[in-house]
Amino acid sequence: MANIEISDLSMSYQKGKQILDQLSLNIKDGELLSILGPSGCGKTTMLRLISGLIPIQKGTIKVSGKDISKVPVYKRNFGMVFQSYALFPHMTIFQNITFGLKRRKLDKKTIEQKALNILDITGLSNLKDRMPHELSGGQQQRVSLARALAINPNVLLLDEPLSNLDAKLRIEMREEIHRLQQKLDMTTIFVTHDQEECFAISDRVALMNQGQIEQLDTPQNIYKNPRTEFVARFIGYENFIPKTWAEDQQWQFHKEITGKLLTIRPENIGIGTGENTLLGKVVSKNFLGNYYQYIVDTELGILKVNTTKDQSETNAEITLNFPESSLIELEDK
Amino acid sequence: MRTKIKFSSVVGCLVLVILVVPLLIVIVTSFGEESAISFPIKGFTFEWYANVFQQPDFVEGLKMSSIVAILASFLALLVGIPIVYVLTRFDIHHKDWFQTIFLSPALIPEIVIGFALYQALVISLQLPLFISLIVGHFLLCLPYVVRLITAGMMEFDESIEEAAWMVGYDKITTFFKVVIPNIKQSVVAAFILSFITSFNNIPISLFLNGPDLNMLPTSILNYLENNYDPTVSAVSVILMIITASIMILAEKYLGLNKLT
Amino acid sequence: MKRSAVLLLSPGLLLIIVLLILPILQMFLPTFVGDQFFLEKYLNFFHSNGNIQVILRTLMIAVITTLITLSLGLPTAYWMSRLGDRWKKVVSIIVLFPILTNAVVRNFAWITILGKNGVINNFLMQLHIIDKPMTLLYTNFSIVIGSVYLFLPIMITSLVSSFSQLNFEVEEAASVIGARPSIVFFKVILPQLSVGMLTGSILVFVGSLTAYTTPQLLGGNKNMVLATLLQQQSITLGDWTSASVVAVILTVIAVLVMTIMNYGTKLMDRRNAK
């Protein structure tokens, strides 16, 4: 088991494009940390730097206090699950799993024992003599996970492992990853662009943008208190209010940080009078199952309001209220 | 629509006939009893096949052509595979320049390569003909190897190699234990195509053979200049049988579309 | 660059430089040395009518061969692409077989057909259509026939692969909106095939331009092309410098044609990708 300290990690391509910019991050022993962000934010590069698949240009990575920057990839003893599964096509499932074990100085019996154990806990025992191409995508990804775990790695690295699976399998597989991670108490880094799967299983989330971490926090805190506009937008906030405007209107809100914007979730905007009101006209009303979404044209532009009750019609003038406790202050970046 | 399909099938069938009939005529003439080639044939004999094996140039040529083709193909694979590995897996500058350099033997007319090698290797450097011949055929085969192996490497997911590194294998061991088994088909296809190309070559061998060093195709060419008898038909049939056997083998292990 | 990349590339690079580039330079450079003028040897070469004729003949044969293989190859490839899997395979084998068969064999076949006592003359004389054998062999005509026979399978193979990527739905959509078959072919299908046609044409054109065996066997001594001229100047006459001049001209034409046509292919590829 291991903790990871990443400090001042920078990486740029030859043409001067900065991929990672002095990034620092600590991952605790046994923690499942997700790196979340849009494509191109540097999350995959970061994982590949940690794994050793690409060499470090600047900065250090320490695992359990030991600098591993100069340790070649095949000596790091990290487990990795790839987006494309990357099973060895010319080997059976059993051979895929024992391939890494054979490199270690173990006798035949121990290797077989370990492999059977891993096959058992990943539920693959009945597939052990199949070839990879005979398996479904979900089964292949399970083998890929088993192969990574078989070598008893210090750290488990997951590179978008769910993105090639269909929706139902994705949920099943993420539960499986979570279960095994808890069971083995393994330090795990999970790279993804999907906030739902990331929030569901992570202890902490590092939300990345343009080579830097915008916010590092528990999923609950990120959801409730996004720190910047980028974070807020990425996790689904859509209504933004300039602070100077709110001050002119003499709205009540917490004034704790300096920044230009306030934000509020669509379901927290009330219809009718109350604190901090604003007039608007309903542009359209959409029924979305368990709630209605009103698109409201206001002085601030289009706002989205979600409510469980059917309260108004298209083209009607309505009053919106913005409870002080739901208005979130954002930092400028 | 109807008319066009009819037109194209008429042309298509005609083309097939044009492709097949000349070779059939050669096969038939190889059994004629007359000493000048004629068609239709008179009589039936295997004598010309026996005569093929009486010609030392043909027998030695067949041996030499096979040896040169095998050695040149092996050499091309030995040199070509590492090249392709670097060009497909490493992030290097001027990749397309390197690509062009390694495909360049295919840009230069074969007869010019033969002529240039004769002057440089045989005349200037006084290298033995056999060595020069291997060099010429190696150059002939290299572009095929580079093209086919590149296609094979492109189809092979890079993450699979990375997965082997992650579970503890260094890059060289990974190359032999994971990469080679998975591009095996391309390697075999490259070997077969190299072999055929070298075996059939004339323009390069033309300059690099000598009294004691005969290649089969140039021997046939020489024979044809002085004789016109069904021995040539018979040796042609033998060559066709060799081609057909290679095609059957290739189809069995690879599928023929790998060869084009 | 990484050390391992250098290590893996250098043997190949070294071999190409020492065994190909240097020998080519050794052959090329002396042709550019003259008593008065560096292009003297080329001026002398082009001064001879015979030589100009050789160049023109070489180019003509390559052009005509390309055009014939293209016009026979297009319908054939179209027909093949519409065959069922089983027949398609049989036909593909018939097309592939000649490609893999030695050129001597394939040219020899046409000697037996076109020769004085060949199949055609025998046949026509037996029917009393002609009473003296026609001269078919050792003419420009026989070289073209031999080249077409040699390169037609290659053209078909290039075209078939581009037909197999062809989007037949576009064709159907065009006929549904009422376009005439000929218009559908020229406006819808042909543009999609342009890359395959160019690739095939490069292979055939450059192949027949530099071919040695066919003109040697089917052309005889009167109908020289650049490749046979090179052979004659060097092996038969031992005039290395003149042979080198021919080699340079042949190489320059081949490389030039390939570069231009490859560039054209890239342009079309880009346009089609849009």
mmCIF file of C-alpha atoms in Angstrom, chain B:
data_model
loop_
_atom_site.group_PDB
_atom_site.id
_atom_site.type_symbol
_atom_site.label_atom_id
_atom_site.label_comp_id
_atom_site.label_asym_id
_atom_site.label_seq_id
_atom_site.Cartn_x
_atom_site.Cartn_y
_atom_site.Cartn_z
ATOM 1 C CA MET B 1 -28.691 0.562 -64.366
ATOM 2 C CA ARG B 2 -29.352 -2.788 -66.091
ATOM 3 C CA THR B 3 -27.410 -1.903 -69.206
ATOM 4 C CA LYS B 4 -24.348 -0.810 -67.280
ATOM 5 C CA ILE B 5 -24.225 -3.986 -65.232
ATOM 6 C CA LYS B 6 -24.496 -6.012 -68.441
ATOM 7 C CA PHE B 7 -21.746 -3.997 -70.108
ATOM 8 C CA SER B 8 -19.421 -4.351 -67.144
ATOM 9 C CA SER B 9 -20.000 -8.100 -66.839
ATOM 10 C CA VAL B 10 -19.256 -8.593 -70.533
ATOM 11 C CA VAL B 11 -15.981 -6.655 -70.193
ATOM 12 C CA GLY B 12 -15.189 -8.401 -66.903
ATOM 13 C CA CYS B 13 -15.614 -11.880 -68.383
ATOM 14 C CA LEU B 14 -13.633 -10.894 -71.448
ATOM 15 C CA VAL B 15 -10.789 -9.634 -69.255
ATOM 16 C CA LEU B 16 -10.760 -12.909 -67.345
ATOM 17 C CA VAL B 17 -10.513 -14.806 -70.615
ATOM 18 C CA ILE B 18 -7.664 -12.579 -71.779
ATOM 19 C CA LEU B 19 -5.860 -13.157 -68.480
ATOM 20 C CA VAL B 20 -6.257 -16.917 -68.474
ATOM 21 C CA VAL B 21 -6.018 -18.039 -72.101
ATOM 22 C CA PRO B 22 -2.356 -17.107 -72.764
ATOM 23 C CA LEU B 23 -1.271 -19.074 -69.712
ATOM 24 C CA LEU B 24 -3.430 -22.028 -70.798
ATOM 25 C CA ILE B 25 -1.794 -21.941 -74.234
ATOM 26 C CA VAL B 26 1.621 -22.114 -72.583
ATOM 27 C CA ILE B 27 0.513 -25.111 -70.540
ATOM 28 C CA VAL B 28 -0.814 -26.901 -73.606
ATOM 29 C CA THR B 29 2.273 -26.213 -75.741
ATOM 30 C CA SER B 30 4.503 -27.743 -73.083
ATOM 31 C CA PHE B 31 3.132 -31.161 -74.019
ATOM 32 C CA GLY B 32 3.574 -30.881 -77.819
ATOM 33 C CA GLU B 33 5.885 -33.335 -79.557
ATOM 34 C CA GLU B 34 7.164 -30.952 -82.241
ATOM 35 C CA SER B 35 10.450 -29.269 -81.475
ATOM 36 C CA ALA B 36 9.080 -25.866 -82.500
ATOM 37 C CA ILE B 37 6.300 -24.521 -80.339
ATOM 38 C CA SER B 38 2.964 -24.873 -82.095
ATOM 39 C CA PHE B 39 -0.653 -24.587 -81.170
ATOM 40 C CA PRO B 40 -2.757 -26.690 -81.385
ATOM 41 C CA ILE B 41 -0.159 -29.304 -80.483
ATOM 42 C CA LYS B 42 0.625 -32.526 -82.300
ATOM 43 C CA GLY B 43 1.100 -35.579 -80.110
ATOM 44 C CA PHE B 44 1.663 -35.640 -76.385
ATOM 45 C CA THR B 45 4.904 -35.910 -74.448
ATOM 46 C CA PHE B 46 6.576 -35.145 -71.123
ATOM 47 C CA GLU B 47 9.951 -34.995 -72.810
ATOM 48 C CA TRP B 48 10.265 -31.207 -72.461
ATOM 49 C CA TYR B 49 9.872 -31.436 -68.705
ATOM 50 C CA ALA B 50 12.700 -33.939 -68.656
ATOM 51 C CA ASN B 51 14.675 -31.518 -70.797
ATOM 52 C CA VAL B 52 14.194 -28.739 -68.250
ATOM 53 C CA PHE B 53 16.117 -30.797 -65.742
ATOM 54 C CA GLN B 54 18.832 -31.525 -68.324
ATOM 55 C CA GLN B 55 19.594 -27.800 -68.516
ATOM 56 C CA PRO B 56 22.209 -26.986 -65.872
ATOM 57 C CA ASP B 57 21.324 -23.291 -66.144
ATOM 58 C CA PHE B 58 17.734 -23.993 -65.157
ATOM 59 C CA VAL B 59 18.516 -26.401 -62.341
ATOM 60 C CA GLU B 60 21.287 -24.222 -60.899
ATOM 61 C CA GLY B 61 19.165 -21.132 -61.557
ATOM 62 C CA LEU B 62 16.234 -22.530 -59.607
ATOM 63 C CA LYS B 63 18.544 -23.297 -56.686
ATOM 64 C CA MET B 64 20.261 -19.925 -56.788
ATOM 65 C CA SER B 65 17.035 -17.956 -57.219
ATOM 66 C CA SER B 66 15.531 -19.717 -54.198
ATOM 67 C CA ILE B 67 18.600 -19.168 -52.034
ATOM 68 C CA VAL B 68 18.875 -15.499 -52.972
ATOM 69 C CA ALA B 69 15.134 -14.932 -52.463
ATOM 70 C CA ILE B 70 15.185 -16.538 -49.007
ATOM 71 C CA LEU B 71 18.322 -14.716 -47.835
ATOM 72 C CA ALA B 72 17.221 -11.338 -49.225
ATOM 73 C CA SER B 73 13.759 -11.646 -47.662
ATOM 74 C CA PHE B 74 15.216 -12.586 -44.277
ATOM 75 C CA LEU B 75 17.646 -9.707 -44.427
ATOM 76 C CA ALA B 76 14.868 -7.293 -45.377
ATOM 77 C CA LEU B 77 12.790 -8.465 -42.405
ATOM 78 C CA LEU B 78 15.762 -8.263 -40.052
ATOM 79 C CA VAL B 79 16.498 -4.678 -41.073
ATOM 80 C CA GLY B 80 12.924 -3.635 -41.828
ATOM 81 C CA ILE B 81 11.105 -4.669 -38.652
ATOM 82 C CA PRO B 82 13.176 -2.490 -36.266
ATOM 83 C CA ILE B 83 12.789 0.419 -38.692
ATOM 84 C CA VAL B 84 9.021 0.051 -38.780
ATOM 85 C CA TYR B 85 8.893 -0.336 -35.006
ATOM 86 C CA VAL B 86 10.620 3.012 -34.555
ATOM 87 C CA LEU B 87 8.546 4.731 -37.241
ATOM 88 C CA THR B 88 5.241 3.555 -35.773
ATOM 89 C CA ARG B 89 5.976 3.671 -32.042
ATOM 90 C CA PHE B 90 8.472 6.460 -31.386
ATOM 91 C CA ASP B 91 7.784 10.141 -31.413
ATOM 92 C CA ILE B 92 10.604 11.303 -33.717
ATOM 93 C CA HIS B 93 11.149 14.308 -35.951
ATOM 94 C CA HIS B 94 10.859 14.093 -39.735
ATOM 95 C CA LYS B 95 9.114 10.757 -39.690
ATOM 96 C CA ASP B 96 7.960 11.098 -43.299
ATOM 97 C CA TRP B 97 11.542 11.728 -44.457
ATOM 98 C CA PHE B 98 12.640 8.461 -42.940
ATOM 99 C CA GLN B 99 9.620 6.751 -44.438
ATOM 100 C CA THR B 100 10.587 8.053 -47.894
ATOM 101 C CA ILE B 101 14.205 6.963 -47.477
ATOM 102 C CA PHE B 102 13.228 3.425 -46.558
ATOM 103 C CA LEU B 103 10.723 3.208 -49.392
ATOM 104 C CA SER B 104 13.158 4.807 -51.850
ATOM 105 C CA PRO B 105 14.364 1.547 -53.433
ATOM 106 C CA ALA B 106 10.840 1.305 -54.854
ATOM 107 C CA LEU B 107 11.126 4.781 -56.395
ATOM 108 C CA ILE B 108 14.216 4.062 -58.450
ATOM 109 C CA PRO B 109 13.752 1.874 -61.550
ATOM 110 C CA GLU B 110 14.952 -1.657 -60.830
ATOM 111 C CA ILE B 111 17.175 -1.751 -63.876
ATOM 112 C CA VAL B 112 18.915 1.419 -62.683
ATOM 113 C CA ILE B 113 19.499 -0.159 -59.266
ATOM 114 C CA GLY B 114 21.022 -3.199 -60.949
ATOM 115 C CA PHE B 115 23.255 -1.043 -63.125
ATOM 116 C CA ALA B 116 24.374 1.192 -60.242
ATOM 117 C CA LEU B 117 25.129 -1.769 -57.981
ATOM 118 C CA TYR B 118 27.123 -3.439 -60.741
ATOM 119 C CA GLN B 119 29.351 -0.367 -61.089
ATOM 120 C CA ALA B 120 29.695 0.316 -57.372
ATOM 121 C CA LEU B 121 29.854 -3.127 -55.801
ATOM 122 C CA VAL B 122 31.201 -5.386 -58.530
ATOM 123 C CA ILE B 123 33.552 -3.021 -60.399
ATOM 124 C CA SER B 124 34.654 -0.492 -57.772
ATOM 125 C CA LEU B 125 34.544 -2.517 -54.565
ATOM 126 C CA GLN B 126 35.279 -5.877 -56.217
ATOM 127 C CA LEU B 127 32.654 -7.592 -54.093
ATOM 128 C CA PRO B 128 31.703 -11.142 -55.100
ATOM 129 C CA LEU B 129 28.683 -11.349 -57.400
ATOM 130 C CA PHE B 130 26.728 -13.390 -54.876
ATOM 131 C CA ILE B 131 27.012 -10.696 -52.217
ATOM 132 C CA SER B 132 26.034 -7.995 -54.721
ATOM 133 C CA LEU B 133 23.060 -10.061 -55.795
ATOM 134 C CA ILE B 134 21.882 -10.398 -52.199
ATOM 135 C CA VAL B 135 22.290 -6.643 -51.750
ATOM 136 C CA GLY B 136 20.238 -5.887 -54.865
ATOM 137 C CA HIS B 137 17.451 -8.227 -53.867
ATOM 138 C CA PHE B 138 17.498 -6.961 -50.283
ATOM 139 C CA LEU B 139 16.877 -3.450 -51.625
ATOM 140 C CA LEU B 140 14.071 -4.830 -53.777
ATOM 141 C CA CYS B 141 12.377 -6.489 -50.784
ATOM 142 C CA LEU B 142 12.811 -3.751 -48.171
ATOM 143 C CA PRO B 143 9.924 -1.498 -49.342
ATOM 144 C CA TYR B 144 7.508 -4.447 -49.278
ATOM 145 C CA VAL B 145 8.568 -5.306 -45.746
ATOM 146 C CA VAL B 146 8.266 -1.687 -44.603
ATOM 147 C CA ARG B 147 4.797 -1.308 -46.139
ATOM 148 C CA LEU B 148 3.288 -4.577 -44.896
ATOM 149 C CA ILE B 149 4.765 -4.474 -41.390
ATOM 150 C CA THR B 150 3.696 -0.833 -41.009
ATOM 151 C CA ALA B 151 0.130 -1.861 -41.841
ATOM 152 C CA GLY B 152 0.364 -4.658 -39.264
ATOM 153 C CA MET B 153 1.745 -2.355 -36.549
ATOM 154 C CA MET B 154 -0.947 0.240 -37.205
ATOM 155 C CA GLU B 155 -3.628 -2.358 -36.573
ATOM 156 C CA PHE B 156 -2.001 -3.426 -33.317
ATOM 157 C CA ASP B 157 -3.171 -1.398 -30.307
ATOM 158 C CA GLU B 158 -0.231 0.336 -28.646
ATOM 159 C CA SER B 159 -1.869 -0.030 -25.218
ATOM 160 C CA ILE B 160 -1.326 -3.788 -25.409
ATOM 161 C CA GLU B 161 2.426 -3.214 -25.385
ATOM 162 C CA GLU B 162 2.046 -0.724 -22.554
ATOM 163 C CA ALA B 163 0.034 -3.269 -20.610
ATOM 164 C CA ALA B 164 2.979 -5.682 -20.822
ATOM 165 C CA TRP B 165 5.379 -2.988 -19.558
ATOM 166 C CA MET B 166 2.998 -2.257 -16.702
ATOM 167 C CA VAL B 167 2.965 -5.863 -15.497
ATOM 168 C CA GLY B 168 6.756 -5.961 -15.432
ATOM 169 C CA TYR B 169 8.248 -6.666 -18.870
ATOM 170 C CA ASP B 170 10.987 -4.456 -20.294
ATOM 171 C CA LYS B 171 10.581 -3.168 -23.841
ATOM 172 C CA ILE B 172 12.778 -5.737 -25.569
ATOM 173 C CA THR B 173 11.118 -8.723 -23.901
ATOM 174 C CA THR B 174 7.723 -7.197 -24.621
ATOM 175 C CA PHE B 175 8.668 -6.857 -28.264
ATOM 176 C CA PHE B 176 9.406 -10.571 -28.571
ATOM 177 C CA LYS B 177 6.673 -11.880 -26.278
ATOM 178 C CA VAL B 178 3.798 -9.581 -27.205
ATOM 179 C CA VAL B 179 4.474 -7.582 -30.393
ATOM 180 C CA ILE B 180 5.952 -10.299 -32.618
ATOM 181 C CA PRO B 181 3.268 -12.929 -31.869
ATOM 182 C CA ASN B 182 0.612 -10.392 -32.759
ATOM 183 C CA ILE B 183 2.113 -9.150 -36.035
ATOM 184 C CA LYS B 184 3.109 -12.660 -37.076
ATOM 185 C CA GLN B 185 0.674 -12.637 -39.992
ATOM 186 C CA SER B 186 2.132 -9.449 -41.428
ATOM 187 C CA VAL B 187 5.635 -10.842 -41.045
ATOM 188 C CA VAL B 188 4.713 -14.012 -42.916
ATOM 189 C CA ALA B 189 2.899 -12.006 -45.602
ATOM 190 C CA ALA B 190 5.930 -9.729 -45.989
ATOM 191 C CA PHE B 191 8.200 -12.750 -46.294
ATOM 192 C CA ILE B 192 6.024 -14.401 -48.943
ATOM 193 C CA LEU B 193 5.703 -11.229 -50.988
ATOM 194 C CA SER B 194 9.425 -10.497 -50.693
ATOM 195 C CA PHE B 195 10.244 -14.028 -51.728
ATOM 196 C CA ILE B 196 8.023 -13.881 -54.816
ATOM 197 C CA THR B 197 9.278 -10.437 -55.808
ATOM 198 C CA SER B 198 12.892 -11.468 -55.505
ATOM 199 C CA PHE B 199 12.354 -14.836 -57.134
ATOM 200 C CA ASN B 200 10.666 -13.248 -60.159
ATOM 201 C CA ASN B 201 13.049 -10.331 -60.552
ATOM 202 C CA ILE B 202 14.919 -9.838 -63.805
ATOM 203 C CA PRO B 203 16.232 -6.256 -64.127
ATOM 204 C CA ILE B 204 18.452 -6.374 -61.040
ATOM 205 C CA SER B 205 19.712 -9.918 -61.593
ATOM 206 C CA LEU B 206 20.460 -9.019 -65.203
ATOM 207 C CA PHE B 207 23.511 -7.014 -64.168
ATOM 208 C CA LEU B 208 24.608 -9.107 -61.231
ATOM 209 C CA ASN B 209 24.823 -12.606 -62.688
ATOM 210 C CA GLY B 210 27.743 -14.259 -64.350
ATOM 211 C CA PRO B 211 28.884 -17.514 -65.926
ATOM 212 C CA ASP B 212 28.874 -19.326 -62.600
ATOM 213 C CA LEU B 213 25.943 -17.536 -61.084
ATOM 214 C CA ASN B 214 22.625 -17.997 -62.834
ATOM 215 C CA MET B 215 19.239 -16.906 -61.699
ATOM 216 C CA LEU B 216 16.300 -18.812 -63.127
ATOM 217 C CA PRO B 217 14.399 -15.949 -64.824
ATOM 218 C CA THR B 218 17.507 -14.580 -66.541
ATOM 219 C CA SER B 219 18.468 -18.116 -67.586
ATOM 220 C CA ILE B 220 15.077 -18.528 -69.247
ATOM 221 C CA LEU B 221 15.537 -15.156 -70.923
ATOM 222 C CA ASN B 222 18.942 -16.231 -72.269
ATOM 223 C CA TYR B 223 17.600 -19.585 -73.379
ATOM 224 C CA LEU B 224 14.740 -17.870 -75.240
ATOM 225 C CA GLU B 225 17.192 -15.733 -77.166
ATOM 226 C CA ASN B 226 18.815 -18.792 -78.734
ATOM 227 C CA ASN B 227 16.072 -21.417 -78.715
ATOM 228 C CA TYR B 228 12.354 -21.542 -79.283
ATOM 229 C CA ASP B 229 11.209 -24.968 -78.155
ATOM 230 C CA PRO B 230 8.640 -26.244 -75.649
ATOM 231 C CA THR B 231 11.298 -26.497 -72.934
ATOM 232 C CA VAL B 232 10.449 -22.888 -72.160
ATOM 233 C CA SER B 233 6.768 -23.813 -71.939
ATOM 234 C CA ALA B 234 7.637 -26.643 -69.568
ATOM 235 C CA VAL B 235 9.761 -24.469 -67.290
ATOM 236 C CA SER B 236 6.978 -21.857 -67.390
ATOM 237 C CA VAL B 237 4.510 -24.461 -66.182
ATOM 238 C CA ILE B 238 6.875 -25.379 -63.357
ATOM 239 C CA LEU B 239 7.054 -21.689 -62.374
ATOM 240 C CA MET B 240 3.250 -21.480 -62.464
ATOM 241 C CA ILE B 241 3.030 -24.511 -60.188
ATOM 242 C CA ILE B 242 5.404 -22.806 -57.747
ATOM 243 C CA THR B 243 3.265 -19.634 -57.828
ATOM 244 C CA ALA B 244 0.090 -21.644 -57.302
ATOM 245 C CA SER B 245 1.582 -23.532 -54.340
ATOM 246 C CA ILE B 246 2.659 -20.288 -52.703
ATOM 247 C CA MET B 247 -0.843 -18.880 -53.233
ATOM 248 C CA ILE B 248 -2.463 -21.954 -51.692
ATOM 249 C CA LEU B 249 -0.147 -21.733 -48.678
ATOM 250 C CA ALA B 250 -0.795 -18.011 -48.305
ATOM 251 C CA GLU B 251 -4.551 -18.502 -48.575
ATOM 252 C CA LYS B 252 -4.475 -21.255 -45.976
ATOM 253 C CA TYR B 253 -2.501 -19.352 -43.363
ATOM 254 C CA LEU B 254 -3.233 -15.709 -44.073
ATOM 255 C CA GLY B 255 -6.055 -15.130 -46.514
ATOM 256 C CA LEU B 256 -5.030 -13.849 -49.919
ATOM 257 C CA ASN B 257 -6.089 -10.254 -49.308
ATOM 258 C CA LYS B 258 -3.002 -9.943 -47.061
ATOM 259 C CA LEU B 259 -0.813 -10.143 -50.151
ATOM 260 C CA THR B 260 -2.146 -7.113 -52.003
#
